[in-house]
XYZ file of C-alpha atoms in Angstrom:
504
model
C 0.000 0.000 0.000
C 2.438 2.743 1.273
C 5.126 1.818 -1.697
C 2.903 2.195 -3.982
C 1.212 5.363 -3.355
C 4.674 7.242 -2.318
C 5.486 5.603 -5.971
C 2.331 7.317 -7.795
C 3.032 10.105 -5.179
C 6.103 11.518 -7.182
C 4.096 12.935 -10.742
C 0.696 13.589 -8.805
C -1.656 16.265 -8.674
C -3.020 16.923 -5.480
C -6.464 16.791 -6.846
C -5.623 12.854 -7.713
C -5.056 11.786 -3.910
C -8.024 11.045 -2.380
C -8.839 8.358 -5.665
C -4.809 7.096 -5.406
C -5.314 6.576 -1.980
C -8.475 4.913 -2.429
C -6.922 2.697 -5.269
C -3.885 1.424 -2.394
C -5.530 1.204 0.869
C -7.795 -1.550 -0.555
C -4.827 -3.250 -0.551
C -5.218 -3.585 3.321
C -8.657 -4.086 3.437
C -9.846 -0.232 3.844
C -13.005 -0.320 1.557
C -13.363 3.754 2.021
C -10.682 6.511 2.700
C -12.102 10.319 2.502
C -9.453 13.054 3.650
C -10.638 16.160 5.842
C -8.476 19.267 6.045
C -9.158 21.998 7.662
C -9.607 25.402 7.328
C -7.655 28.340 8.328
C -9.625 29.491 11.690
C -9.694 25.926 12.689
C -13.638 25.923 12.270
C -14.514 23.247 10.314
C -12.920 20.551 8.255
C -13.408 20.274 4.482
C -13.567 16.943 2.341
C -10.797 16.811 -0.547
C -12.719 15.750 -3.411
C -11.138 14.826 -7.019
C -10.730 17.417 -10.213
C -14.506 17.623 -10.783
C -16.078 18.107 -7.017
C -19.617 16.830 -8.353
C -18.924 13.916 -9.461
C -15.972 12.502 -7.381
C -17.857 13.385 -4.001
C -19.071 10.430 -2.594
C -22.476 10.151 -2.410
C -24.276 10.612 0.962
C -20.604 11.681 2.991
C -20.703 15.340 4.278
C -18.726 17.947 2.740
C -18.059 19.619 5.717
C -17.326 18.566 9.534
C -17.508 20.885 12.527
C -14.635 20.707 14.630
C -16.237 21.232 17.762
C -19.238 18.583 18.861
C -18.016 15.926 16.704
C -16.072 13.088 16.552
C -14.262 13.726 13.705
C -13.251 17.145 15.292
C -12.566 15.611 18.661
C -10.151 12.924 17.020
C -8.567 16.578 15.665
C -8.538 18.207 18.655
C -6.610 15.794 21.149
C -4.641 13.811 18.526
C -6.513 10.306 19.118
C -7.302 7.629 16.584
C -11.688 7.859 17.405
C -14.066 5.045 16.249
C -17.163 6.320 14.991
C -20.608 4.615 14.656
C -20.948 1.878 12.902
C -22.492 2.360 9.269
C -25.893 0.082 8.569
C -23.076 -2.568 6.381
C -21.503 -3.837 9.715
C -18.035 -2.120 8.551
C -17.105 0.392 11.388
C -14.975 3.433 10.597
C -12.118 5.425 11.934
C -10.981 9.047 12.663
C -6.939 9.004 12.319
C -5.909 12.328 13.016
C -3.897 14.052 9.815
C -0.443 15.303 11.005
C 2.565 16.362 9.287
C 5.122 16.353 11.403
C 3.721 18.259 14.123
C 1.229 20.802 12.072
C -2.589 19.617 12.122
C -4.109 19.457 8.907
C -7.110 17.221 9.209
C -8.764 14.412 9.572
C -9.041 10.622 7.471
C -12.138 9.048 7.672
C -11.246 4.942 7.102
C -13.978 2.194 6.734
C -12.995 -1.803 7.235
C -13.913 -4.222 8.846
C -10.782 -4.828 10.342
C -9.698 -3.611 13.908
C -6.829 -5.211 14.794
C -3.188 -3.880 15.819
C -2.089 -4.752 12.282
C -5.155 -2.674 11.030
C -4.483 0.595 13.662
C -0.775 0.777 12.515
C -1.886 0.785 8.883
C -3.882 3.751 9.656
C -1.312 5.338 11.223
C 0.981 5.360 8.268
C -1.021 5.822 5.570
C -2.549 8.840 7.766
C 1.640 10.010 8.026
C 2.097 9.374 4.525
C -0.938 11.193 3.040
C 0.189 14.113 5.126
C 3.309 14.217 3.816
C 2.200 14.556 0.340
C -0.194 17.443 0.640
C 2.863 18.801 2.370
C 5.081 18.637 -0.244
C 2.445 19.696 -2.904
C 0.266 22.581 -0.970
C 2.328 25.593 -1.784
C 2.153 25.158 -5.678
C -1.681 24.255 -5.293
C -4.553 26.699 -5.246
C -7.055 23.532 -5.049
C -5.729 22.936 -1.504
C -5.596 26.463 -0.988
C -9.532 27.099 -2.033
C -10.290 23.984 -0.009
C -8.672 25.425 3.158
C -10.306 28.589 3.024
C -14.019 29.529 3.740
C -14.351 32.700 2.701
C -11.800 35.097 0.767
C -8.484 36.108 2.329
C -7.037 40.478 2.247
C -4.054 40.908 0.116
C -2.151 40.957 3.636
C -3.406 38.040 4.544
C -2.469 36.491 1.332
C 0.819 37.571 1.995
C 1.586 36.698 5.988
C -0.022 33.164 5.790
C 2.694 31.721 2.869
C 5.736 33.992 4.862
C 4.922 32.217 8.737
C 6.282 28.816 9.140
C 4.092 25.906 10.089
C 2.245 26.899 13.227
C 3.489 24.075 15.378
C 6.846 22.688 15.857
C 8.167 20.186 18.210
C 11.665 18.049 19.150
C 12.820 16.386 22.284
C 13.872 20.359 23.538
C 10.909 22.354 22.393
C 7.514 22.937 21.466
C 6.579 25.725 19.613
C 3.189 26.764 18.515
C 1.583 29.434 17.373
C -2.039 31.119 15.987
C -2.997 34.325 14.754
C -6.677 35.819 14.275
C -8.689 37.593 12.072
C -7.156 34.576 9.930
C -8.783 35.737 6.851
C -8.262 39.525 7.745
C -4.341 39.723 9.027
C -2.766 43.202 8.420
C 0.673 43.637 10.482
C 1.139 40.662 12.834
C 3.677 38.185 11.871
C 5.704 35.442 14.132
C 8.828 33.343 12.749
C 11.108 30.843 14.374
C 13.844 28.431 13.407
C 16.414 25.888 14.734
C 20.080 26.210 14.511
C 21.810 23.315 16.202
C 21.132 23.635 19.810
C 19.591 27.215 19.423
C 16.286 28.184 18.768
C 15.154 31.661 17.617
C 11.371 32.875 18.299
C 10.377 36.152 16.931
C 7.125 38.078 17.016
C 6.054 41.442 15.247
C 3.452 43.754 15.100
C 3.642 46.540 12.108
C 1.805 50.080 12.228
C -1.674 50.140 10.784
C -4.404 47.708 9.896
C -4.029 47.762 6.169
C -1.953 46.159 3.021
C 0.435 48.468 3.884
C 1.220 47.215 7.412
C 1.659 43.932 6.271
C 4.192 44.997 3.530
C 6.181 46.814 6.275
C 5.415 43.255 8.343
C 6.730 41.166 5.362
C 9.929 43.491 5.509
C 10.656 43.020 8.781
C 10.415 39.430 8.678
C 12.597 39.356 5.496
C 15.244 41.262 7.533
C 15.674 39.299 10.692
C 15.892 36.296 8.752
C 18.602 38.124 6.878
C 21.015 39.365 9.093
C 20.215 35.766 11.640
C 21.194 33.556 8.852
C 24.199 35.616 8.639
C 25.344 35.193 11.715
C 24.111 38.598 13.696
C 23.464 38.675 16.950
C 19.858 39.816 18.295
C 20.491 43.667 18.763
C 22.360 43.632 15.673
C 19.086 41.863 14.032
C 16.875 44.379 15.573
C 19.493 47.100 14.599
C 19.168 45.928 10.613
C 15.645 45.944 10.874
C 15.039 49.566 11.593
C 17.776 49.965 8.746
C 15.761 48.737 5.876
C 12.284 50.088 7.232
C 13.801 53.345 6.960
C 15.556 53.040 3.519
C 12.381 51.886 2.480
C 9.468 53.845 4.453
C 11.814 57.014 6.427
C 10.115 57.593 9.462
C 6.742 57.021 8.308
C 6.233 52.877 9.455
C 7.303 51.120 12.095
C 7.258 47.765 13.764
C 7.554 46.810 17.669
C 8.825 43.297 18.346
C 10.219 40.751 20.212
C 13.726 38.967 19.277
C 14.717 36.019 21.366
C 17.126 33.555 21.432
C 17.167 29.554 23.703
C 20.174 27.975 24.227
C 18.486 24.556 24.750
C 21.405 23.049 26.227
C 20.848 25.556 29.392
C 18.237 26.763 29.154
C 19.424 30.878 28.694
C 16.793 32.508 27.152
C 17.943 36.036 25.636
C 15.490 38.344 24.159
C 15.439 42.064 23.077
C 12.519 44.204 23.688
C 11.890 46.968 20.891
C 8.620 48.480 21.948
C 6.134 45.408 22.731
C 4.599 43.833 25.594
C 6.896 41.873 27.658
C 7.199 38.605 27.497
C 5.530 35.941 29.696
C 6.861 33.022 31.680
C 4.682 30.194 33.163
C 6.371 27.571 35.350
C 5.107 24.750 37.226
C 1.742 24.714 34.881
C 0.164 27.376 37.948
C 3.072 30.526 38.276
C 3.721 33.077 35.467
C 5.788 36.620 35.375
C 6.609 38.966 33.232
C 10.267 39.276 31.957
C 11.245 42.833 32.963
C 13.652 44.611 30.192
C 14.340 47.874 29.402
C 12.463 48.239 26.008
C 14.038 50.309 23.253
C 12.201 52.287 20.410
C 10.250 50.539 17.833
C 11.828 49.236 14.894
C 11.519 52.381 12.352
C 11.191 55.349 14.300
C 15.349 56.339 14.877
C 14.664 57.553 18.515
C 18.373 56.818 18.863
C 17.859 54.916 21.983
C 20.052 51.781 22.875
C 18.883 48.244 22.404
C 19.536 46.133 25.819
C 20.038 42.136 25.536
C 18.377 40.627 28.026
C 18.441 37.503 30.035
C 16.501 35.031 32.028
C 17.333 31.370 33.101
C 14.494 28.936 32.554
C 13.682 25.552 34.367
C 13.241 22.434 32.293
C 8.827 22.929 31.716
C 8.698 26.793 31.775
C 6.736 28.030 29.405
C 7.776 30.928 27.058
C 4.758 33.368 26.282
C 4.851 36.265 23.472
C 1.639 38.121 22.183
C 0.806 41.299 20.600
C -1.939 43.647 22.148
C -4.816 42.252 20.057
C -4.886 39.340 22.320
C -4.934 41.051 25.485
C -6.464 44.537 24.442
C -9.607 42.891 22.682
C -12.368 44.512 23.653
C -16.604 43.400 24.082
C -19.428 45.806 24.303
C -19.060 47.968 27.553
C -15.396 48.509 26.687
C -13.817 45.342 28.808
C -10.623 44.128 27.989
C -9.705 40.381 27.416
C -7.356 41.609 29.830
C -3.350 40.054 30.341
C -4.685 38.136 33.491
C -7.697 36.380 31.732
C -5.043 35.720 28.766
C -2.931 33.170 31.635
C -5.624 32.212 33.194
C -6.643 30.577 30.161
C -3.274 29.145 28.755
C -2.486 27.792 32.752
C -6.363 26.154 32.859
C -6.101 24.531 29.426
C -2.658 23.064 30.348
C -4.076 21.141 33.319
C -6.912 19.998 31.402
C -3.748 18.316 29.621
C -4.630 19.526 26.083
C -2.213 19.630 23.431
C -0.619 22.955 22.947
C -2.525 23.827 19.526
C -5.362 23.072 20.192
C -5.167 25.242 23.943
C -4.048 27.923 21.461
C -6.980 27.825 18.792
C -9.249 27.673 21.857
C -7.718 30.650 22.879
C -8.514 32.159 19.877
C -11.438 31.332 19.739
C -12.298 32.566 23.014
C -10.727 36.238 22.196
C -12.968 36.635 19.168
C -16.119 35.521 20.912
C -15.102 37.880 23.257
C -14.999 40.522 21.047
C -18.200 39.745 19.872
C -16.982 37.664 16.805
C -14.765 40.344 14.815
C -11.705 41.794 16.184
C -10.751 45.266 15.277
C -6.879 44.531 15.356
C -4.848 40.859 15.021
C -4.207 38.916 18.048
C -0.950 36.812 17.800
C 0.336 34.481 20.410
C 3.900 32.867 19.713
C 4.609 29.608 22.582
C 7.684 27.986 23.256
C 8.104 25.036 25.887
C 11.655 24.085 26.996
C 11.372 20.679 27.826
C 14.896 19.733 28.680
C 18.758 19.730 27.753
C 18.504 16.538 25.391
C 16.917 16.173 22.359
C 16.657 12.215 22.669
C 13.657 11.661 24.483
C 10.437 12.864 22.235
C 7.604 11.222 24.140
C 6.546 14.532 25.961
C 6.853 16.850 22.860
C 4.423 14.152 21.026
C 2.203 14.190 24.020
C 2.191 18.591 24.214
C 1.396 18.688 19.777
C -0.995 16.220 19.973
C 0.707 13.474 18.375
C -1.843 10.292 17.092
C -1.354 7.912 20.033
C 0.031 4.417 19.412
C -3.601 2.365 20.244
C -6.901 3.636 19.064
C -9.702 4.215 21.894
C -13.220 3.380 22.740
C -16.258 4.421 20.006
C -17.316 8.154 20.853
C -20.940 9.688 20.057
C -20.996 13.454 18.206
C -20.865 14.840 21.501
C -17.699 13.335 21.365
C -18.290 11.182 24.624
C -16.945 7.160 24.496
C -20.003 5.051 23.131
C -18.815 1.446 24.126
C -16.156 -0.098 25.538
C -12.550 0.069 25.105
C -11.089 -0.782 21.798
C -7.404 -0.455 22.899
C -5.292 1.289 25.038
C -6.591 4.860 25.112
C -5.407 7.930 26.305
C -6.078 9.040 29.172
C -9.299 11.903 30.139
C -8.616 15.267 30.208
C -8.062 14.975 33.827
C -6.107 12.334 33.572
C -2.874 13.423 34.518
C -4.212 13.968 37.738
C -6.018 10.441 37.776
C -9.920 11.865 37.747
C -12.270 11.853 35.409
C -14.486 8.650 34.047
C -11.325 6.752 34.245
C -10.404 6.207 37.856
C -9.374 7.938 41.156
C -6.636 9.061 42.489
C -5.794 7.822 46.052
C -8.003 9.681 48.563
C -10.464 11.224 45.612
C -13.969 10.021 44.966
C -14.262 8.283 41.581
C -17.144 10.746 40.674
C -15.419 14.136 40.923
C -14.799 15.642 37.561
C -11.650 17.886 36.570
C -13.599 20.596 36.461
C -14.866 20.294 39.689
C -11.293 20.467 40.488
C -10.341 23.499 39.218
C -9.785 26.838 41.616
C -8.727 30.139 40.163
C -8.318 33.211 41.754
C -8.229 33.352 45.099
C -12.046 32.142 46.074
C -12.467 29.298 48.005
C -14.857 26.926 45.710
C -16.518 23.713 47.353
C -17.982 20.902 44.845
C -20.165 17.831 46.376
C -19.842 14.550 44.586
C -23.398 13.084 43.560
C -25.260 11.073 45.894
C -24.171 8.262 44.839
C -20.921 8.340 47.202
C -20.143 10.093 50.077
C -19.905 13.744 50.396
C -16.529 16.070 50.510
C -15.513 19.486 50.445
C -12.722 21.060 48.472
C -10.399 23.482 49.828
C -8.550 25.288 47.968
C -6.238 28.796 48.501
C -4.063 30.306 45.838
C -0.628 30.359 46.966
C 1.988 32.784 45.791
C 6.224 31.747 45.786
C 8.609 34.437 44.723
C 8.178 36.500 41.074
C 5.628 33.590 40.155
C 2.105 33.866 41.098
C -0.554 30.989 41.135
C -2.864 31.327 38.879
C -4.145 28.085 38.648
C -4.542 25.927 42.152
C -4.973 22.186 42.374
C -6.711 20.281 44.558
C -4.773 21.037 48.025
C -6.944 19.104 50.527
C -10.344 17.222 50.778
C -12.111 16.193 54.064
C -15.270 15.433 54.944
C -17.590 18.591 56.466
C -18.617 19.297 59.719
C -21.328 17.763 61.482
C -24.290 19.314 60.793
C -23.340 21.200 57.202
């Protein structure tokens, strides 16, 4: 199966795939294969079709999935092989997540009869292999790039969205991940990073204005940095070029603010230089952030003559390296409320108990800024993540688990509501709370089967009490937010449970 379609692979158009790929998994005894990719904002999920969309669309299969409520987009989401209902033929069918490398780009939907180990790992790789290709064929294809797109991009857009690097990255030292919203709408947000040996170099910019223009003076920036890094410069001297070529090219009429910064991942020294944005953020422990205090010098463009300062900050093994622009945090609802730098944590610390993968935390995140901006943000909101996981770049099983790698075994049939229908079909991942050993799947010593992690949760400051059901016995939660040096808890666990008082 796999040697032939990496054979046929070679002189392909992208619009053949989905009947190649037929054609070689019935090799294997898959009797249906339809590929799902999905769309920029991370809405929905679109079915790849052949050259004529009418007649190669299989008749009765939807054209387009949801992300959230489903099965399909909970498979997606946490980076599990799902089983879905079985069709009225007896054959059941499987959501394999669709992952190149690291980046999410959909979803295979794979009919058989077969469910065996021999069957799961088939899935696996022909789910890795079809990624690959519409990887290597994407960026000379406007049929993927119609297909990934629900509406019509801005010129700026156009431009950002082939200049950014795959939002996700991931080794045995880092993850990396980032989103950006309006995704159809971008004007002067842009985020880059690369690898070079041990290094690793995150940068994040925001350009003057909300138009074509700002992402021109955006796409100059970035063009830059790369520049003058691959050349060996050091991260004032970047940041120095930078304002260089915006003013050859604009004088003093654009300008960028940004963040350069620099990991040594064999120490952990994180460097960084501050020219006019927001500070970066540092989580540790999954509960403690701070803000990294440096001097900030003028924005890239204006020539205020004032000195760039090279920062530094040692990290621990898990901290958690936070950069955003002010659309994130300055989004605003009716009645003029902010999305606000604390809510911004908040978020990123709760989501990373409920052990999602990084990506998905971050299109949540999203997600949540543009509802709360009532669905259309007036500027773009950029978050750039980077998790230092350790000195070695060996040991992978942690970055897998943080990008939401497909798991090795497949697990139980789910419903749409994306809840297990039936027993166990192999060794599953664990529940969202799982790390923490709650949830549907078991107790933790001393915790009551029932409670849920949400019921576990505690955020700022308030003492929150939760009764199991009356089913089992009844205890309290107590919970008090705890603060240890420059890092403050955000995000409390469960500290202590004991039965009430008599007579409560």
């Amino acid at each position: 199966m796999l040697a032939g379609l990496l054979s046929a692979s070679h002189v392909m158009p992208l619009e053949s795939l989905s009947a190649k790929t037929a054609e070689y998994a019935a090799e294997v005894g898959f009797t249906q294969v339809l590929i799902y990719v999905v769309d920029l904002q991370g809405d929905v999920m679109r079915l790849m079709s052949g050259e004529d969309a009418d007649t190669d669309t299989p008749i009765g299969e939807e054209i387009e999935l949801k992300i959230e409520g489903t099965v399909a987009g909970r498979a997606f989401q946490h980076g599990q092989i799902l089983a879905g209902a079985d069709p009225t033929d007896g054959r059941g069918h499987w959501w394999v997540p669709l992952v190149d490398g690291t980046e999410r780009l959909g979803v295979l939907r794979i009919t058989t009869a077969l469910d065996d180990a021999r069957a799961v790992e088939d899935m696996k790789l022909l789910a890795t292999l079809i990624a690959l290709i519409i990887d290597s064929k994407r960026r000379s294809s406007d049929f993927h790039a119609q297909l990934t797109r629900t509406r019509r991009l801005n010129i700026a857009a156009e431009m950002q969205w082939h200049l950014m690097p795959p939002p996700t990255y991931a080794d045995g030292r880092v993850m990396i991940s980032a989103a950006m919203e309006p995704a159809y709408r971008i004007s002067g947000d842009a985020y880059d990073y690369a690898t070079a040996g041990p290094l690793v170099h995150l940068s994040l910019f925001d350009a003057m204005g909300h138009d074509t223009a700002a992402g021109l003076t955006a796409n100059l920036a970035m063009g830059a940095c790369r520049n003058a890094r691959r050349g060996g410069a050091g991260l004032v001297e970047i940041s120095e070029r930078i304002e260089e070529v915006l003013l050859e090219q604009y004088g003093r009429d654009r300008y960028v603010t940004g963040i350069l910064a620099e990991l040594d991942t064999r120490t952990g020294a994180l460097t960084w230089v501050n020219r006019g944005h927001h500070p970066p953020v540092i989580i540790r422990g999954g509960r403690w952030s701070t803000l990294l205090d440096c001097p900030p010098c003028h924005p890239m463009g204006t020539d205020l003559g004032l000195p760039a300062r090279l920062c530094r900050h040692q990290l621990e093994p898990g901290d958690r390296v936070v950069l955003y622009t002010d659309g994130i945090t300055e989004a605003r609802r009716t009645g003029d409320e902010e999305f606000g730098l604390d809510r911004f944590i908040d978020f990123l610390i709760r989501h990373h108990a409920d052990g999602l993968p990084v990506p998905e935390t971050l299109r949540r995140l999203i997600h949540a800024v543009l509802e709360h901006h009532d669905g259309s943000l007036q500027d773009d909101a950029t978050v750039l993540f980077c998790e230092w996981l350790g000195t070695t770049p060996h040991p992978t099983g942690r970055a897998a688990s943080l990008a939401g790698v497909p798991r090795t075994a497949p697990v139980a049939p789910a419903s749409d509501n994306g809840r297990p229908a039936g027993g166990a079909v192999g060794a599953g991942p664990a529940t969202s709370g799982g790390a923490r050993g709650h949830g549907a799947g078991g107790a933790a010593a001393g915790v009551h089967p029932l409670w849920s992690s949400t019921d576990e949760r505690c955020r700022d400051k308030r003492l929150v009490t939760r009764r199991a059901s009356s089913a089992g016995p009844r205890w309290w939660l107590s919970a008090r937010t705890v603060a240890r040096g420059p890092y403050h808890a955000r995000d409390v666990r469960v500290l202590r449970l004991r039965r009430p008082r008599p007579g409560r």
